[in-house]
Amino acid sequence: MPATVLIGLGWGDEGKGRIIDYLAPQHDLVVRFNGGPNAGHTVKVNDRVFKFHLLPSGMLYPDKVCVIANGVVLDVDTMRRELEEVRGAQERHAQLFVSDRCHLILPFHKILDLVEEKARGKRRLGTTGQGIGPVFADKISRKGIRVGDLFHPGTLKEKLENLLQEKNKLLTLVFGENPLDFYEVYEKLLEDGEFLRPFVTDTLLLLQKAYRDGKSILLEGAQGALLDHELGTYPFVTSTSPMAGMVSLGSGLGPHQVDRIIGVVKAYATRVGTGPFPTELVEGIGQYLRDRGGEYGTTTGRPRRCGWFDVPAIKYVIYPNSPDELVITKLDVLSGLEELKICVGYHLEGKEFPGLPAAFEEFEKLEPVYETLPGWKEDISRARRLRDLPREAIGYIKFLEQALEVPISLVSVGPSREQMIEI
Ligand code: IMP
């Protein structure tokens, strides 16, 4: 049975949550394998909107198994809040499992995220403030505290003592902040352990068993490939990989066990936080897209920067993700514009520039080359088949499909479950 991975190919916020919600009925398990509470996946059911930061977007389906696998960093308070919201809305919901290997976001990670960001001044990254950079730094430097540690109070105490000693020095001596009290953090962790206990398991084994039992697995990527710290717009990136290849590391399913990769892109470009954005539209049409698309961050509420679709940027991350198919979201937001531009290449200092630059300074000088397509006036939110769309909207989809060289299988024309066109 297939394991399908769905990832974003932009700078996040591609509408992955609602596509997961749409695809979930065809799968038995929905699995988060990367990111943490910096993600914000919106799912609209009837008139109710759910914003999941940590829970997999399949949580609202009672017959599903949802998994937060080892690649995710966990903020226990966020998980608790989201679970309460789901339980309050629906008596029956998916069964949830959490990996014993998930690293925990601790109070100093969040504080450090904020003070480090402040210290960057005009070079700030525009992080979500969820402690992502600091928790992954501890993970990679082998100091992190994992869910499984919560059930070994002696080791936990020792690890936390060492870690907190270092972090308190950093907080007080470098950043002039107050130190954190060891016992407050430690006791809260023991409490968190009791809350997590019923959900915790070795999710690698759980997923391998499900795979061998012929269950169908949907892997829900967080963030977008252009925020990847290897191949994205470094350093304006996140600290965990949003790439399809992260599935093996973040869940324990092997590369050969994934047989379908779906890339999600928005019909225009958005970015939240700082960093290069070659096709950005600062006012006018940028504001039009922000208003019509409700482009405000799910996690932070910040207005998202908006711009024209950027083929070379998306193509650059299509290569290493090798999607079998693409989903285009929010096509309806483009209605009402006289003409639409699509960036088809870049020039740098008068010469064609292939790929994406590595240096921020080159990004600053990059000039997008645009192709102009006719827009459409009609409201397309009721379209359910390709032929319901105006000719110009079909032309826009076909243009993207040709330029990106990957078939488009699904187009969304609104936030509700049924506002979808299968192609
Ligand atoms: P961090 O992941 O909070 O460290 O933020 C690093 C960068 O990634 C910032 O520019 C954030 O705005 C961006 N980012 C992180 N998560 C998301 C997301 O889920 N959607 C969009 N942007 C994100």
XYZ file of C-alpha atoms and ligand atoms in Angstrom:
446
model
C 0.000 0.000 0.000
C 1.279 3.450 -0.798
C 3.025 5.920 1.407
C 2.438 9.408 0.077
C 4.426 12.440 1.097
C 3.001 15.915 0.674
C 5.356 18.874 0.901
C 5.252 22.612 0.266
C 7.420 23.930 -2.560
C 7.342 27.610 -1.628
C 8.273 29.534 1.515
C 5.589 27.738 3.530
C 1.870 28.585 3.791
C 0.980 26.794 0.564
C -2.276 25.450 2.037
C -0.903 21.984 2.816
C -3.242 21.428 5.784
C -6.418 21.581 3.746
C -4.925 19.302 1.058
C -4.013 16.775 3.767
C -7.563 17.085 5.064
C -8.825 16.427 1.509
C -6.569 13.397 0.963
C -6.941 11.935 4.470
C -10.086 9.866 3.711
C -8.038 7.776 1.243
C -5.410 6.984 3.900
C -5.230 5.139 7.214
C -2.512 7.165 8.927
C -1.540 10.846 8.833
C 1.991 11.577 10.001
C 3.926 14.756 10.811
C 7.665 14.198 10.290
C 9.336 17.635 10.383
C 9.036 21.135 11.826
C 7.227 21.912 15.023
C 4.730 24.498 16.256
C 6.154 27.020 13.759
C 3.824 25.326 11.259
C 0.241 26.502 10.943
C -2.058 24.181 9.037
C -5.583 25.450 8.577
C -8.457 23.029 8.104
C -12.009 24.270 7.535
C -14.823 21.840 8.354
C -18.373 23.103 7.801
C -18.079 26.595 9.251
C -15.452 25.809 11.821
C -11.779 26.654 11.256
C -9.050 24.624 12.989
C -5.473 25.846 13.077
C -3.088 23.009 13.794
C 0.503 23.786 14.699
C 1.480 20.366 15.982
C -1.344 17.907 15.522
C -1.503 16.205 12.125
C -4.254 17.664 9.938
C -6.061 14.281 9.904
C -7.035 14.608 13.594
C -10.668 15.349 12.823
C -11.244 11.952 11.202
C -12.288 9.422 13.895
C -11.128 6.400 11.893
C -7.549 7.644 11.360
C -4.348 7.104 13.238
C -2.301 10.298 13.554
C 1.394 10.275 14.355
C 3.823 12.953 15.502
C 7.050 11.245 14.461
C 10.604 11.752 15.695
C 11.502 14.582 13.276
C 9.024 16.967 14.926
C 9.992 19.194 17.854
C 7.294 19.210 20.474
C 5.849 22.059 22.493
C 3.726 20.184 25.014
C 1.503 23.172 25.878
C 0.630 23.675 22.213
C -0.168 19.983 21.823
C -2.342 20.040 24.943
C -4.261 23.116 23.705
C -4.893 21.674 20.260
C -6.014 18.359 21.645
C -8.468 20.110 23.954
C -9.842 22.036 20.983
C -10.322 18.857 18.947
C -11.887 17.016 21.896
C -14.210 19.972 22.549
C -15.356 20.050 18.930
C -15.765 16.327 18.310
C -16.248 13.517 20.723
C -14.658 11.081 18.289
C -11.395 11.958 16.589
C -8.266 10.227 15.349
C -6.059 8.165 17.634
C -2.789 9.987 18.330
C 0.766 8.687 18.857
C 3.901 10.669 19.670
C 7.475 9.480 19.145
C 9.631 8.878 22.197
C 12.421 10.507 20.172
C 10.787 13.915 19.601
C 12.910 16.704 21.031
C 11.185 19.035 23.461
C 10.960 22.794 23.154
C 11.872 24.118 26.597
C 11.141 27.595 27.997
C 14.693 28.856 27.336
C 14.473 27.870 23.650
C 11.621 30.320 23.169
C 13.359 33.091 25.099
C 16.586 32.535 23.163
C 14.721 32.588 19.859
C 13.395 36.062 20.709
C 16.594 37.564 22.132
C 18.821 36.121 19.402
C 16.430 37.503 16.818
C 16.548 40.932 18.470
C 20.347 40.809 18.525
C 20.425 40.219 14.751
C 19.070 43.750 14.241
C 18.436 44.485 10.578
C 19.680 41.001 9.686
C 16.834 39.436 11.651
C 15.283 36.303 10.166
C 11.675 36.981 11.108
C 11.334 33.691 12.988
C 8.003 32.557 14.378
C 9.332 32.878 17.946
C 8.529 29.240 18.764
C 12.078 28.323 19.804
C 12.776 26.389 16.587
C 16.375 27.512 15.891
C 17.565 27.005 19.505
C 15.888 23.583 19.959
C 17.380 22.241 16.725
C 20.789 23.667 17.678
C 20.621 21.617 20.905
C 19.415 18.577 18.990
C 22.308 18.698 16.539
C 24.867 19.437 19.242
C 23.557 16.403 21.148
C 22.317 18.219 24.242
C 18.577 18.097 23.627
C 15.930 16.581 25.877
C 13.644 14.061 24.233
C 10.182 12.798 25.108
C 11.628 9.447 26.237
C 13.837 11.248 28.800
C 10.718 12.355 30.686
C 10.236 8.807 31.967
C 13.694 8.608 33.552
C 13.634 11.327 36.226
C 17.251 10.739 37.333
C 18.782 11.151 33.871
C 16.351 13.939 33.080
C 17.490 15.847 36.170
C 21.135 15.491 35.252
C 20.631 16.465 31.612
C 18.475 19.452 32.523
C 20.925 20.633 35.179
C 23.749 20.719 32.620
C 21.650 22.297 29.938
C 20.106 24.921 32.190
C 23.462 25.882 33.640
C 24.686 26.682 30.139
C 21.481 28.417 29.066
C 21.255 30.524 32.212
C 24.781 31.794 31.566
C 23.810 32.630 28.017
C 20.596 34.321 29.105
C 22.154 36.409 31.875
C 25.709 37.137 30.720
C 25.179 37.504 26.983
C 21.604 38.713 26.700
C 20.989 40.371 30.089
C 17.864 38.282 30.752
C 16.738 36.674 34.010
C 17.853 33.094 34.718
C 15.288 30.293 34.818
C 14.587 28.339 37.980
C 15.702 24.715 37.690
C 12.905 23.191 39.793
C 10.182 25.092 37.963
C 11.371 23.733 34.609
C 12.040 20.223 35.970
C 8.668 19.818 37.699
C 6.824 21.077 34.638
C 8.686 18.476 32.561
C 7.622 15.677 34.918
C 4.026 16.873 34.579
C 4.391 17.004 30.794
C 5.654 13.425 30.892
C 2.482 12.280 32.647
C 0.351 14.099 30.086
C 2.296 12.579 27.174
C 2.596 9.033 28.551
C -0.561 7.564 26.899
C 0.505 8.807 23.472
C 4.176 7.858 23.498
C 5.594 4.988 21.492
C 8.389 4.079 19.085
C 6.714 5.528 15.985
C 9.307 4.030 13.612
C 8.104 0.563 14.609
C 4.476 1.663 14.494
C 4.893 2.993 10.940
C 6.856 -0.011 9.739
C 4.157 -2.331 11.069
C 1.428 -0.236 9.457
C 3.339 -0.319 6.156
C 3.767 -4.094 6.297
C 0.099 -4.536 7.232
C -0.793 -2.796 3.968
C -2.045 0.427 5.529
C -1.881 3.580 3.503
C 0.232 6.357 5.020
C 0.026 10.085 4.342
C 3.064 12.107 5.401
C 2.299 15.748 6.107
C 5.224 18.075 5.435
C 5.546 21.370 7.274
C 7.006 24.631 5.923
C 8.166 24.788 2.296
C 11.235 23.643 0.387
C 12.486 27.216 -0.196
C 12.909 27.411 3.600
C 15.253 24.405 3.588
C 18.555 25.112 5.336
C 20.541 23.179 2.722
C 19.040 24.307 -0.575
C 16.677 27.167 0.309
C 17.338 30.873 0.768
C 19.893 30.455 3.591
C 20.148 31.966 6.201
C 16.500 33.054 5.837
C 15.291 29.508 6.347
C 13.989 27.267 9.085
C 16.075 24.777 11.076
C 14.461 21.511 9.992
C 14.232 20.223 6.469
C 10.907 20.697 4.644
C 12.121 18.439 1.789
C 10.560 15.113 0.758
C 13.843 13.388 1.647
C 13.304 14.327 5.280
C 10.638 11.619 5.522
C 13.190 8.864 6.139
C 15.011 10.819 8.831
C 11.906 12.250 10.427
C 9.668 9.176 10.437
C 11.743 6.066 9.817
C 10.053 5.082 6.561
C 12.765 4.293 4.031
C 13.138 6.182 0.708
C 11.925 3.128 -1.238
C 8.807 2.911 0.916
C 7.517 6.273 -0.322
C 5.866 5.847 -3.672
C 4.073 9.131 -4.259
C 5.396 12.650 -3.756
C 2.978 15.557 -4.023
C 4.261 19.126 -4.152
C 1.925 21.951 -3.145
C 2.311 25.472 -4.532
C 0.155 28.523 -4.218
C -1.113 30.161 -7.456
C 1.002 33.222 -6.505
C 3.985 33.604 -4.176
C 3.998 34.512 -0.482
C 6.631 34.735 2.204
C 6.363 35.566 5.887
C 9.379 36.922 7.704
C 12.432 38.446 6.083
C 14.628 37.140 3.267
C 14.880 37.290 -0.517
C 11.670 37.432 -2.514
C 12.427 38.353 -6.157
C 8.809 38.702 -7.354
C 7.487 40.601 -4.327
C 4.772 43.208 -4.969
C 4.963 45.734 -2.198
C 1.669 47.587 -2.615
C -1.205 47.610 -5.118
C -1.538 44.049 -6.409
C 0.478 42.767 -3.409
C -2.154 44.230 -1.074
C -4.952 42.912 -3.321
C -3.567 39.377 -2.996
C -3.062 39.767 0.773
C -6.656 40.956 1.274
C -8.314 38.423 -1.023
C -6.114 35.553 0.106
C -6.296 36.382 3.836
C -2.506 36.327 3.812
C -1.743 36.692 7.501
C 0.460 34.181 9.334
C -1.405 31.307 11.057
C 1.206 31.113 13.815
C 2.127 34.770 14.266
C -0.675 36.765 12.597
C 1.976 38.737 10.671
C 0.957 40.054 7.214
C 2.529 37.837 4.554
C 4.506 39.383 1.728
C 2.854 38.614 -1.633
C 4.104 38.482 -5.216
C 3.853 36.875 -8.649
C 4.406 33.153 -9.183
C 8.129 32.484 -9.421
C 8.866 29.550 -11.759
C 12.693 29.491 -11.409
C 12.535 29.477 -7.586
C 9.951 26.668 -7.483
C 11.760 24.712 -10.188
C 14.986 24.909 -8.206
C 13.352 22.945 -5.380
C 11.310 20.712 -7.672
C 14.588 19.069 -8.733
C 15.664 17.752 -5.312
C 12.101 16.843 -4.280
C 11.136 15.095 -7.536
C 7.343 15.405 -7.077
C 5.148 13.090 -9.151
C 2.398 15.685 -9.215
C 1.576 19.219 -8.149
C -1.356 20.785 -6.338
C -2.098 24.453 -7.034
C -3.903 26.219 -4.212
C -5.834 29.483 -3.981
C -6.411 29.958 -7.707
C -9.625 31.833 -6.808
C -7.577 34.636 -5.189
C -6.331 35.723 -8.642
C -9.859 36.470 -9.933
C -10.459 40.107 -10.840
C -6.966 40.990 -12.034
C -6.700 42.371 -15.575
C -3.475 40.559 -16.284
C -1.257 38.107 -14.448
C 2.503 37.909 -14.501
C 4.590 34.791 -14.063
C 8.325 35.029 -13.500
C 9.999 32.684 -16.001
C 13.669 33.500 -15.419
C 16.132 35.890 -13.807
C 18.731 38.360 -14.995
C 21.714 39.340 -12.920
C 23.773 42.297 -14.104
C 22.388 42.010 -17.597
C 22.987 38.253 -17.959
C 20.646 35.326 -17.648
C 20.986 33.715 -14.199
C 20.286 29.988 -13.939
C 18.919 28.518 -10.697
C 18.854 30.463 -7.412
C 21.794 32.488 -6.094
C 23.570 31.328 -2.943
C 24.429 34.857 -1.795
C 21.899 37.279 -0.373
C 23.715 40.148 -2.146
C 23.026 38.525 -5.530
C 19.383 38.032 -4.665
C 19.121 41.772 -4.017
C 20.232 42.492 -7.591
C 18.215 39.781 -9.284
C 15.764 41.003 -11.939
C 12.794 38.749 -12.672
C 11.840 38.191 -16.311
C 8.065 38.070 -16.651
C 5.595 36.514 -19.047
C 2.192 38.259 -19.006
C -1.029 36.251 -19.204
C -4.619 37.522 -19.421
C -6.550 37.484 -16.140
C -10.225 36.628 -15.560
C -13.046 38.505 -13.858
C -15.316 35.610 -12.846
C -15.655 34.255 -9.316
C -14.350 30.693 -9.706
C -15.011 29.475 -6.169
C -17.939 27.314 -7.342
C -15.998 25.560 -10.111
C -15.660 21.816 -9.502
C -14.355 20.648 -12.893
C -11.651 22.080 -15.110
C -14.249 22.965 -17.732
C -16.144 25.133 -15.209
C -13.189 27.542 -15.209
C -12.837 30.540 -17.549
C -10.486 29.986 -20.502
C -7.880 32.317 -18.980
C -7.763 30.371 -15.709
C -7.252 27.107 -17.615
C -4.502 28.884 -19.602
C -2.805 29.936 -16.345
C -2.824 26.348 -15.024
C -1.553 24.930 -18.309
C 1.202 27.552 -18.477
C 2.424 26.578 -14.985
C 2.259 22.889 -15.793
C 4.419 23.353 -18.886
C 6.897 25.676 -17.211
C 7.309 23.469 -14.115
C 7.353 20.224 -16.128
C 5.292 18.325 -13.555
C 1.611 17.342 -14.013
C -0.921 19.302 -11.960
C -3.441 16.931 -10.384
C -5.516 19.169 -8.140
C -6.464 22.842 -7.975
C -8.146 24.472 -4.999
C -10.586 27.339 -5.475
C -11.535 28.098 -1.869
C -10.888 27.030 1.722
C -13.674 24.448 2.149
C -13.296 20.702 1.687
C -15.397 20.630 -1.474
C -13.766 23.611 -3.244
C -11.422 21.424 -5.240
C -10.934 20.574 -8.905
C -9.447 17.195 -9.749
C -7.656 17.291 -13.097
P 11.478 29.582 12.473
O 11.119 28.302 11.794
O 10.460 30.042 13.469
O 12.863 29.566 13.038
O 11.489 30.744 11.362
C 12.456 30.799 10.298
C 11.815 31.320 9.010
O 10.895 30.348 8.523
C 11.008 32.617 9.202
O 11.140 33.397 8.027
C 9.588 32.123 9.347
O 8.638 33.087 8.962
C 9.602 30.935 8.386
N 8.628 29.903 8.733
C 8.737 28.956 9.691
N 7.662 28.164 9.697
C 6.864 28.594 8.725
C 5.604 28.150 8.216
O 5.012 27.158 8.648
N 5.097 28.881 7.190
C 5.736 29.946 6.652
N 6.914 30.383 7.076
C 7.477 29.713 8.106
